Short mmCIF file of C-alpha atoms (C1' of nucleotides) in Angstrom, two decimals:
data_model
loop_
_atom_site.label_atom_id
_atom_site.label_comp_id
_atom_site.label_asym_id
_atom_site.label_seq_id
_atom_site.Cartn_x
_atom_site.Cartn_y
_atom_site.Cartn_z
CA MET A 8 -17.07 -33.90 1.13
CA ALA A 9 -13.40 -34.04 0.35
CA ARG A 10 -11.09 -33.20 -2.46
CA THR A 11 -12.76 -32.91 -5.82
CA GLN A 12 -11.67 -34.95 -8.73
CA GLY A 13 -8.46 -34.22 -10.54
CA SER A 14 -6.99 -31.69 -8.14
CA HIS A 15 -3.33 -31.96 -7.50
CA SER A 16 -0.81 -30.14 -5.38
CA ASP A 17 1.37 -29.12 -8.28
CA ILE A 18 -1.59 -27.42 -9.90
CA THR A 19 -3.22 -25.87 -6.86
CA GLY A 20 0.01 -24.52 -5.40
CA PRO A 21 0.80 -22.24 -8.33
CA ARG A 22 -2.84 -21.24 -8.55
CA VAL A 23 -2.75 -20.10 -4.94
CA ARG A 24 0.36 -18.03 -5.54
CA ALA A 25 -1.08 -16.58 -8.73
CA ALA A 26 -4.27 -15.55 -6.97
CA ALA A 27 -2.36 -14.02 -4.10
CA LEU A 28 -0.15 -12.13 -6.53
CA ARG A 29 -3.07 -10.69 -8.43
CA LEU A 30 -5.02 -9.76 -5.31
CA PHE A 31 -2.08 -8.32 -3.39
CA ALA A 32 -1.17 -6.19 -6.40
CA SER A 33 -4.64 -4.82 -6.96
CA GLN A 34 -5.89 -4.39 -3.39
CA GLY A 35 -2.81 -4.50 -1.20
CA TYR A 36 -1.57 -7.15 1.20
CA ALA A 37 -3.44 -5.88 4.25
CA ALA A 38 -6.74 -5.56 2.41
CA VAL A 39 -6.70 -9.12 1.07
CA SER A 40 -7.90 -11.86 3.39
CA MET A 41 -6.98 -15.50 3.19
CA ARG A 42 -10.63 -16.20 2.46
CA LYS A 43 -10.55 -13.92 -0.59
CA ILE A 44 -7.54 -15.79 -1.92
CA ALA A 45 -9.19 -19.13 -1.25
CA SER A 46 -12.41 -18.19 -2.99
CA GLU A 47 -10.44 -16.87 -5.98
CA VAL A 48 -8.92 -20.33 -6.32
CA GLY A 49 -12.16 -22.11 -5.48
CA LEU A 50 -11.10 -23.54 -2.14
CA GLN A 51 -11.97 -23.24 1.50
CA VAL A 52 -9.57 -21.24 3.64
CA GLY A 53 -8.09 -24.18 5.43
CA ALA A 54 -6.75 -25.71 2.25
CA LEU A 55 -4.44 -22.75 1.65
CA TYR A 56 -2.33 -23.89 4.57
CA ASN A 57 -1.27 -26.92 2.54
CA TYR A 58 0.67 -24.45 0.37
CA THR A 59 1.89 -21.76 2.70
CA ALA A 60 2.86 -21.65 6.34
CA ASP A 61 0.98 -18.38 6.80
CA LYS A 62 -0.05 -15.21 5.02
CA GLN A 63 3.28 -13.50 5.62
CA SER A 64 5.19 -16.32 3.91
CA LEU A 65 2.92 -15.98 0.92
CA LEU A 66 3.96 -12.34 0.53
CA PHE A 67 7.61 -13.02 1.21
CA ASP A 68 7.77 -15.92 -1.23
CA LEU A 69 6.23 -13.85 -4.00
CA MET A 70 8.70 -11.02 -3.51
CA ASN A 71 11.65 -13.33 -3.03
CA GLU A 72 10.93 -15.37 -6.14
CA HIS A 73 10.45 -12.23 -8.15
CA LEU A 74 13.77 -10.71 -7.11
CA GLN A 75 15.64 -13.97 -7.51
CA ALA A 76 14.29 -14.32 -11.04
CA LEU A 77 15.12 -10.69 -11.77
CA LEU A 78 18.72 -11.10 -10.66
CA GLU A 79 19.06 -14.31 -12.59
CA ALA A 80 17.70 -12.73 -15.74
CA ARG A 81 20.18 -9.87 -15.28
CA ALA A 82 23.08 -12.25 -14.84
CA ASN A 83 22.27 -13.88 -18.18
CA ALA A 84 21.67 -10.67 -20.07
CA SER A 85 24.41 -8.47 -18.67
CA ALA A 86 26.38 -7.00 -21.54
CA SER A 87 30.02 -6.24 -21.48
CA GLY A 88 31.43 -3.37 -23.45
CA ASP A 89 31.61 0.31 -22.82
CA PRO A 90 29.46 1.88 -20.09
CA MET A 91 27.11 3.59 -22.54
CA ASP A 92 26.19 0.29 -24.19
CA ARG A 93 25.77 -1.35 -20.80
CA LEU A 94 23.53 1.46 -19.64
CA GLN A 95 21.36 1.20 -22.72
CA GLU A 96 21.09 -2.52 -22.23
CA PHE A 97 20.14 -2.04 -18.58
CA THR A 98 17.49 0.54 -19.43
CA ALA A 99 15.90 -1.65 -22.07
CA PHE A 100 16.07 -4.70 -19.86
CA HIS A 101 14.46 -2.95 -16.92
CA ILE A 102 11.58 -1.51 -18.90
CA ARG A 103 10.83 -4.75 -20.71
CA TYR A 104 11.25 -7.10 -17.78
CA HIS A 105 9.08 -4.96 -15.56
CA GLU A 106 6.42 -4.39 -18.15
CA GLU A 107 5.96 -8.14 -18.44
CA ARG A 108 5.49 -8.54 -14.68
CA PRO A 109 3.54 -5.52 -13.47
CA ASP A 110 2.04 -7.30 -10.49
CA GLU A 111 5.34 -8.64 -9.16
CA VAL A 112 6.99 -5.25 -9.54
CA PHE A 113 4.14 -3.44 -7.91
CA ILE A 114 4.20 -5.71 -4.90
CA ALA A 115 7.98 -5.60 -4.60
CA TYR A 116 7.88 -1.82 -4.29
CA MET A 117 4.61 -1.31 -2.43
CA GLU A 118 4.48 -4.05 0.15
CA LEU A 119 7.91 -3.70 1.69
CA ARG A 120 6.41 -2.32 4.86
CA ASN A 121 4.19 -5.35 5.28
CA LEU A 122 7.15 -7.67 5.50
CA SER A 123 8.23 -8.88 8.91
CA PRO A 124 11.54 -7.29 9.96
CA GLU A 125 13.51 -10.47 9.23
CA ASN A 126 11.95 -10.85 5.80
CA PHE A 127 12.48 -7.19 5.05
CA VAL A 128 16.25 -7.33 5.37
CA VAL A 129 16.37 -10.29 2.98
CA ILE A 130 14.34 -8.53 0.33
CA GLU A 131 16.13 -5.24 0.80
CA LYS A 132 19.46 -6.95 0.22
CA LEU A 133 18.25 -8.42 -3.07
CA ARG A 134 16.89 -5.09 -4.23
CA ASP A 135 20.15 -3.38 -3.35
CA ARG A 136 22.04 -5.95 -5.35
CA TYR A 137 19.96 -5.14 -8.41
CA GLU A 138 20.30 -1.39 -7.98
CA GLY A 139 24.00 -1.90 -7.34
CA GLU A 140 24.40 -3.17 -10.90
CA LEU A 141 23.19 0.13 -12.27
CA GLU A 142 25.39 2.04 -9.87
CA ALA A 143 28.40 0.04 -11.04
CA ILE A 144 27.67 0.94 -14.65
CA LEU A 145 27.39 4.61 -13.77
CA SER A 146 30.59 4.60 -11.69
CA ASP A 147 32.51 2.86 -14.45
CA GLY A 148 31.25 5.45 -16.89
CA VAL A 149 32.29 8.32 -14.65
CA ARG A 150 35.73 6.79 -14.24
CA ALA A 151 36.03 6.34 -17.99
CA GLY A 152 35.02 9.95 -18.52
CA VAL A 153 31.93 9.00 -20.53
CA PHE A 154 29.41 10.06 -17.90
CA ASP A 155 29.26 13.26 -15.92
CA LEU A 156 27.65 12.56 -12.57
CA ALA A 157 28.57 14.05 -9.22
CA GLU A 158 26.82 11.32 -7.25
CA PRO A 159 26.49 7.99 -9.09
CA LYS A 160 24.65 6.41 -6.17
CA VAL A 161 21.99 9.12 -6.15
CA SER A 162 21.79 9.08 -9.92
CA ALA A 163 21.25 5.33 -9.91
CA ARG A 164 18.28 5.78 -7.62
CA ALA A 165 16.94 8.60 -9.73
CA ILE A 166 17.11 6.50 -12.87
CA ILE A 167 15.51 3.49 -11.21
CA SER A 168 12.65 5.66 -9.95
CA MET A 169 12.16 7.10 -13.38
CA LEU A 170 12.11 3.70 -15.08
CA ASN A 171 9.80 2.22 -12.48
CA GLY A 172 7.32 4.96 -13.26
CA VAL A 173 6.61 3.28 -16.59
CA THR A 174 4.64 0.52 -14.93
CA THR A 175 2.32 3.01 -13.24
CA TRP A 176 0.90 4.38 -16.46
CA TYR A 177 1.93 2.21 -19.43
CA ARG A 178 -0.76 -0.08 -20.75
CA ARG A 179 -0.46 -2.33 -23.79
CA GLY A 180 -2.53 -1.17 -26.70
CA GLY A 181 -2.21 2.46 -25.70
CA ARG A 182 -1.03 5.33 -27.90
CA LEU A 183 2.62 4.34 -27.71
CA SER A 184 4.25 0.99 -28.33
CA LEU A 185 6.71 -0.34 -25.81
CA ASP A 186 9.47 0.26 -28.35
CA GLU A 187 8.54 3.92 -28.50
CA VAL A 188 8.37 4.22 -24.73
CA GLU A 189 11.73 2.57 -24.46
CA ALA A 190 13.18 5.02 -26.96
CA VAL A 191 11.81 8.05 -25.11
CA TYR A 192 13.19 6.89 -21.79
CA TRP A 193 16.53 5.91 -23.22
CA GLU A 194 16.95 9.34 -24.79
CA MET A 195 16.33 10.95 -21.41
CA VAL A 196 18.61 8.58 -19.54
CA ARG A 197 21.38 8.92 -22.09
CA LYS A 198 21.31 12.70 -22.01
CA ALA A 199 20.95 12.84 -18.22
CA VAL A 200 24.20 10.97 -17.62
CA SER A 201 26.25 12.47 -20.47
CA ARG A 202 28.49 15.47 -20.16
CA MET B 14 -17.59 9.17 32.51
CA ALA B 15 -17.75 11.77 29.80
CA ARG B 16 -15.50 14.27 28.18
CA THR B 17 -12.39 15.04 30.17
CA GLN B 18 -11.42 18.49 31.22
CA GLY B 19 -10.18 20.99 28.69
CA SER B 20 -10.84 19.02 25.50
CA HIS B 21 -12.14 20.95 22.56
CA SER B 22 -13.19 20.14 19.07
CA ASP B 23 -10.77 22.50 17.40
CA ILE B 24 -7.90 20.79 19.14
CA THR B 25 -9.04 17.20 18.91
CA GLY B 26 -10.03 17.40 15.25
CA PRO B 27 -6.55 18.24 13.97
CA ARG B 28 -5.05 15.73 16.35
CA VAL B 29 -7.21 13.01 14.86
CA ARG B 30 -6.17 13.92 11.33
CA ALA B 31 -2.51 14.12 12.35
CA ALA B 32 -2.63 10.69 13.95
CA ALA B 33 -4.39 9.21 10.92
CA LEU B 34 -1.81 10.78 8.63
CA ARG B 35 1.12 9.39 10.56
CA LEU B 36 -0.38 5.93 10.92
CA PHE B 37 -1.65 5.65 7.33
CA ALA B 38 1.78 6.67 6.06
CA SER B 39 3.73 4.23 8.16
CA GLN B 40 1.44 1.20 8.15
CA GLY B 41 -0.97 1.75 5.28
CA TYR B 42 -4.66 2.59 5.27
CA ALA B 43 -5.93 -0.98 5.39
CA ALA B 44 -3.63 -1.97 8.23
CA VAL B 45 -4.67 0.89 10.50
CA SER B 46 -7.84 0.45 12.51
CA MET B 47 -10.02 3.21 13.88
CA ARG B 48 -9.11 1.96 17.34
CA LYS B 49 -5.41 2.46 16.65
CA ILE B 50 -6.07 6.03 15.59
CA ALA B 51 -8.21 6.64 18.65
CA SER B 52 -5.66 5.27 21.06
CA GLU B 53 -2.94 7.37 19.38
CA VAL B 54 -5.01 10.44 20.19
CA GLY B 55 -6.04 9.15 23.59
CA LEU B 56 -9.72 8.63 22.85
CA GLN B 57 -12.21 5.82 22.59
CA VAL B 58 -13.22 4.79 19.08
CA GLY B 59 -16.66 6.31 19.18
CA ALA B 60 -15.32 9.82 19.67
CA LEU B 61 -13.60 9.75 16.28
CA TYR B 62 -16.99 9.91 14.62
CA ASN B 63 -17.39 13.45 15.92
CA TYR B 64 -14.65 14.40 13.45
CA THR B 65 -15.13 12.16 10.46
CA ALA B 66 -18.11 10.51 8.83
CA ASP B 67 -16.16 7.30 8.39
CA LYS B 68 -12.69 5.91 7.80
CA GLN B 69 -12.85 6.46 4.05
CA SER B 70 -13.54 10.19 4.50
CA LEU B 71 -10.53 10.44 6.75
CA LEU B 72 -8.31 9.14 3.95
CA PHE B 73 -9.98 11.23 1.28
CA ASP B 74 -9.79 14.43 3.33
CA LEU B 75 -6.09 13.94 3.97
CA MET B 76 -5.33 13.42 0.30
CA ASN B 77 -7.64 16.17 -0.85
CA GLU B 78 -6.24 18.75 1.54
CA HIS B 79 -2.72 17.80 0.57
CA LEU B 80 -3.33 18.21 -3.14
CA GLN B 81 -5.30 21.42 -2.70
CA ALA B 82 -2.45 22.87 -0.68
CA LEU B 83 0.07 21.65 -3.23
CA LEU B 84 -1.78 23.31 -6.11
CA GLU B 85 -2.19 26.50 -4.13
CA ALA B 86 1.51 26.60 -3.28
CA ARG B 87 2.29 26.08 -6.97
CA ALA B 88 -0.03 28.87 -8.02
CA ASN B 89 1.82 31.28 -5.74
CA ALA B 90 5.31 30.16 -6.68
CA SER B 91 4.90 29.65 -10.41
CA ALA B 92 7.60 31.57 -12.18
CA SER B 93 7.25 33.21 -15.53
CA GLY B 94 10.19 33.48 -17.83
CA ASP B 95 11.80 31.09 -20.21
CA PRO B 96 11.02 27.36 -19.99
CA MET B 97 14.41 26.43 -18.59
CA ASP B 98 13.98 28.76 -15.61
CA ARG B 99 10.46 27.54 -15.07
CA LEU B 100 11.63 23.94 -15.17
CA GLN B 101 14.35 24.61 -12.63
CA GLU B 102 11.85 26.34 -10.39
CA PHE B 103 9.44 23.42 -10.70
CA THR B 104 12.15 20.88 -9.89
CA ALA B 105 13.30 22.76 -6.82
CA PHE B 106 9.74 23.37 -5.69
CA HIS B 107 8.77 19.73 -6.05
CA ILE B 108 11.75 18.37 -4.16
CA ARG B 109 11.46 20.87 -1.32
CA TYR B 110 7.70 20.81 -0.94
CA HIS B 111 7.62 17.03 -0.93
CA GLU B 112 10.54 16.66 1.42
CA GLU B 113 8.71 18.78 3.97
CA ARG B 114 5.59 16.58 3.81
CA PRO B 115 6.77 13.01 3.40
CA ASP B 116 3.68 11.50 4.99
CA GLU B 117 1.20 13.38 2.84
CA VAL B 118 3.14 12.57 -0.31
CA PHE B 119 3.49 8.94 0.58
CA ILE B 120 -0.21 8.58 1.16
CA ALA B 121 -1.15 10.48 -1.98
CA TYR B 122 0.83 8.03 -4.11
CA MET B 123 0.33 4.81 -2.19
CA GLU B 124 -3.27 4.84 -1.08
CA LEU B 125 -4.97 5.70 -4.33
CA ARG B 126 -6.33 2.20 -4.60
CA ASN B 127 -8.00 2.45 -1.22
CA LEU B 128 -10.14 5.36 -2.31
CA SER B 129 -13.73 4.69 -3.22
CA PRO B 130 -14.32 5.07 -6.97
CA GLU B 131 -15.99 8.46 -6.56
CA ASN B 132 -13.20 9.78 -4.37
CA PHE B 133 -10.59 8.38 -6.73
CA VAL B 134 -11.70 10.44 -9.71
CA VAL B 135 -11.56 13.61 -7.61
CA ILE B 136 -8.03 12.96 -6.43
CA GLU B 137 -6.87 11.79 -9.83
CA LYS B 138 -8.08 15.03 -11.38
CA LEU B 139 -6.10 17.10 -8.88
CA ARG B 140 -2.98 15.07 -9.44
CA ASP B 141 -3.35 15.41 -13.21
CA ARG B 142 -3.66 19.16 -12.81
CA TYR B 143 -0.35 19.26 -10.97
CA GLU B 144 1.43 17.03 -13.46
CA GLY B 145 -0.13 19.09 -16.24
CA GLU B 146 1.84 22.10 -15.08
CA LEU B 147 5.10 20.30 -15.71
CA GLU B 148 3.86 19.06 -19.06
CA ALA B 149 3.02 22.64 -20.04
CA ILE B 150 6.53 23.77 -19.21
CA LEU B 151 8.02 20.97 -21.29
CA SER B 152 5.72 21.61 -24.24
CA ASP B 153 6.50 25.32 -24.18
CA GLY B 154 10.18 24.50 -24.13
CA VAL B 155 9.88 22.15 -27.08
CA ARG B 156 7.95 24.79 -29.02
CA ALA B 157 10.58 27.36 -28.19
CA GLY B 158 13.31 25.01 -29.34
CA VAL B 159 14.97 24.94 -25.92
CA PHE B 160 14.03 21.35 -25.10
CA ASP B 161 14.35 18.27 -27.26
CA LEU B 162 11.61 15.83 -26.29
CA ALA B 163 9.67 13.56 -28.62
CA GLU B 164 6.88 13.03 -26.08
CA PRO B 165 6.49 15.82 -23.52
CA LYS B 166 3.64 13.99 -21.79
CA VAL B 167 5.74 10.89 -21.25
CA SER B 168 8.73 12.96 -20.25
CA ALA B 169 6.65 14.81 -17.67
CA ARG B 170 5.71 11.52 -16.07
CA ALA B 171 9.29 10.33 -16.18
CA ILE B 172 10.52 13.46 -14.42
CA ILE B 173 7.79 13.31 -11.79
CA SER B 174 8.64 9.68 -11.05
CA MET B 175 12.27 10.54 -10.75
CA LEU B 176 11.66 13.44 -8.39
CA ASN B 177 9.21 11.47 -6.28
CA GLY B 178 11.93 8.91 -5.72
CA VAL B 179 13.71 11.37 -3.47
CA THR B 180 11.20 10.88 -0.69
CA THR B 181 11.78 7.13 -0.66
CA TRP B 182 15.41 7.36 0.37
CA TYR B 183 16.30 10.92 1.44
CA ARG B 184 16.56 11.47 5.18
CA ARG B 185 17.60 14.67 6.89
CA GLY B 186 21.00 14.48 8.48
CA GLY B 187 22.24 11.97 5.91
CA ARG B 188 25.38 12.25 3.84
CA LEU B 189 23.93 14.83 1.46
CA SER B 190 22.15 18.07 2.26
CA LEU B 191 18.89 18.83 0.52
CA ASP B 192 20.68 21.52 -1.47
CA GLU B 193 23.11 18.95 -2.80
CA VAL B 194 20.35 16.50 -3.65
CA GLU B 195 18.47 19.25 -5.42
CA ALA B 196 21.58 20.11 -7.42
CA VAL B 197 22.17 16.50 -8.48
CA TYR B 198 18.57 16.07 -9.63
CA TRP B 199 18.45 19.39 -11.39
CA GLU B 200 21.59 18.54 -13.36
CA MET B 201 19.99 15.31 -14.52
CA VAL B 202 16.67 16.93 -15.37
CA ARG B 203 18.32 19.80 -17.19
CA LYS B 204 20.45 17.53 -19.33
CA ALA B 205 17.62 15.07 -19.97
CA VAL B 206 15.40 17.68 -21.57
CA SER B 207 18.10 19.62 -23.43
CA ARG B 208 19.12 18.97 -26.98
"C1'" DG C 1 -8.07 -55.48 -3.62
"C1'" DT C 2 -6.36 -53.35 0.03
"C1'" DT C 3 -3.63 -49.88 2.17
"C1'" DT C 4 -1.51 -45.44 2.37
"C1'" DG C 5 -1.27 -40.68 2.32
"C1'" DC C 6 -2.27 -36.52 -0.23
"C1'" DC C 7 -5.57 -32.92 -0.49
"C1'" DG C 8 -9.50 -31.25 0.40
"C1'" DT C 9 -13.94 -29.75 3.73
"C1'" DG C 10 -16.31 -27.48 7.34
"C1'" DA C 11 -16.46 -26.08 11.80
"C1'" DA C 12 -14.34 -23.87 15.48
"C1'" DC C 13 -11.24 -20.49 17.97
"C1'" DA C 14 -10.29 -15.97 19.98
"C1'" DG C 15 -9.90 -11.68 18.81
"C1'" DA C 16 -10.25 -7.51 15.62
"C1'" DT C 17 -13.04 -4.85 12.47
"C1'" DG C 18 -16.15 -0.28 11.32
"C1'" DT C 19 -19.98 1.84 13.04
"C1'" DT C 20 -23.92 3.22 16.14
"C1'" DC C 21 -25.97 4.89 20.24
"C1'" DA C 22 -27.69 5.74 24.97
"C1'" DT C 23 -25.63 8.09 28.43
"C1'" DA C 24 -22.95 11.48 31.17
"C1'" DT C 25 -20.26 15.38 32.03
"C1'" DA C 26 -17.86 19.97 31.33
"C1'" DA C 27 -18.14 24.34 29.30
"C1'" DT C 28 -20.98 27.97 27.43
"C1'" DG C 29 -24.48 31.48 27.27
"C1'" DA C 30 -28.77 33.45 29.31
"C1'" DT D 22 -27.97 29.93 38.67
"C1'" DC D 23 -29.77 27.19 35.31
"C1'" DA D 24 -30.57 25.23 30.66
"C1'" DT D 25 -28.24 24.02 26.57
"C1'" DT D 26 -24.85 22.16 23.74
"C1'" DA D 27 -20.50 20.10 22.56
"C1'" DT D 28 -17.72 16.29 23.41
"C1'" DA D 29 -16.56 12.29 25.34
"C1'" DT D 30 -17.45 7.21 27.22
"C1'" DG D 31 -18.37 2.38 27.05
"C1'" DA D 32 -21.01 -1.14 25.51
"C1'" DA D 33 -23.11 -3.36 21.80
"C1'" DC D 34 -23.75 -4.98 16.87
"C1'" DA D 35 -22.75 -8.08 13.12
"C1'" DT D 36 -19.17 -9.41 10.52
"C1'" DC D 37 -14.54 -10.49 9.34
"C1'" DT D 38 -9.73 -11.84 10.64
"C1'" DG D 39 -5.65 -15.66 10.54
"C1'" DT D 40 -5.05 -20.09 11.91
"C1'" DT D 41 -5.95 -24.95 13.53
"C1'" DC D 42 -7.81 -29.43 13.24
"C1'" DA D 43 -10.73 -33.67 13.19
"C1'" DC D 44 -12.52 -35.78 9.55
"C1'" DG D 45 -13.30 -38.02 4.84
"C1'" DG D 46 -12.78 -39.26 0.04
"C1'" DC D 47 -9.94 -39.88 -3.95
"C1'" DA D 48 -5.89 -41.82 -6.42
"C1'" DA D 49 -1.94 -44.16 -6.63
"C1'" DA D 50 1.32 -48.08 -4.65
"C1'" DC D 51 1.57 -52.48 -3.13
#
DNA sequence: GTTTGCCGTGAACAGATGTTCATATAATGA
DNA sequence: TCATTATATGAACATCTGTTCACGGCAAAC
């Protein structure tokens, strides 16, 4: 037997990545075998290696693409204006962007330790760049006298942790709409940074 | 060959759990084999089964003991008084208790998906009980007019997420002392819940 | 209509996996 | 001193692991 009718690289490739994403997110990188990914796509194991050099690259590529897309989306959305407006925009952006990509986010925060050392530094740098944007907003606000924060760097981490928590419990169709969730979190963030 | 001189169950047992704890925390449950745990303790694999029924029980026992101890520590420390004092006490308690047990905390939040379904519901219930204590403080505060929160349940989760973040970056001997970190977080929590 | 090369299969590899068990010794209690 | 028990070994098990590769058929290019 050989390739079945109508299969093409530009279809199978994304399907492999999508399957890996879903499986890594739900069971964890180490618990997912290449054979599980293959059978999810409807292939034999060997065929996966037409689309990835190895399992590690599959993980790295997923995280890298996610963070690249995140930074790009930020670059396009980034508001100018006073720090309070920028902070609100950042909060809303983070909650919405992450809610739309729960699997990517989950992997990016959970599977860091399964990256090879070289891959880890790459991903860490991208993550720091994103978190640095929030820190810059907070520092600007402190300088302008709008925010009252002794340690903007620590506060940035605290806010990111808080916002990331949304993805661990929020489910569409639940008691609260995403608009309502966003409003609750923004109220807390706004008050937390104000004097 | 058989058992080597001076080995005893009440020494080896804790050593097995300690090794499992350290390895699970640093590499993840799925990535740690029973042989790795055994060699960390200086045993052959088979001997581990004198101390645990299987690998899954090892994980469950670690998480269960951690959460039981956490709830017990809470029960002893729980302050009465007005909601603001109770919230401050909870914040300080959480940061300190978790900082002292980074491995246990890490496992309790990261390895939930590697629990069998039956074990998961047990652990989830314990975790909900802990988070419920914070929610109760917030609800009391809202009732008393001290706090201004539209959704105490959501706010409780937000605060827990924020506080948990400390363990992901805080390291002893860093730029900030734990007292300083605690102060920064408490300022943010206090302002976030106030009107 | 023939050739080319992409995209699969299926088997093989060397080693790792969780778990069980017959066996052997050291420590304990009689 | 001897029998018992607790605690370890080491080998075995069936299965799974990531990765490689010779092979073959399909579809497009000439």
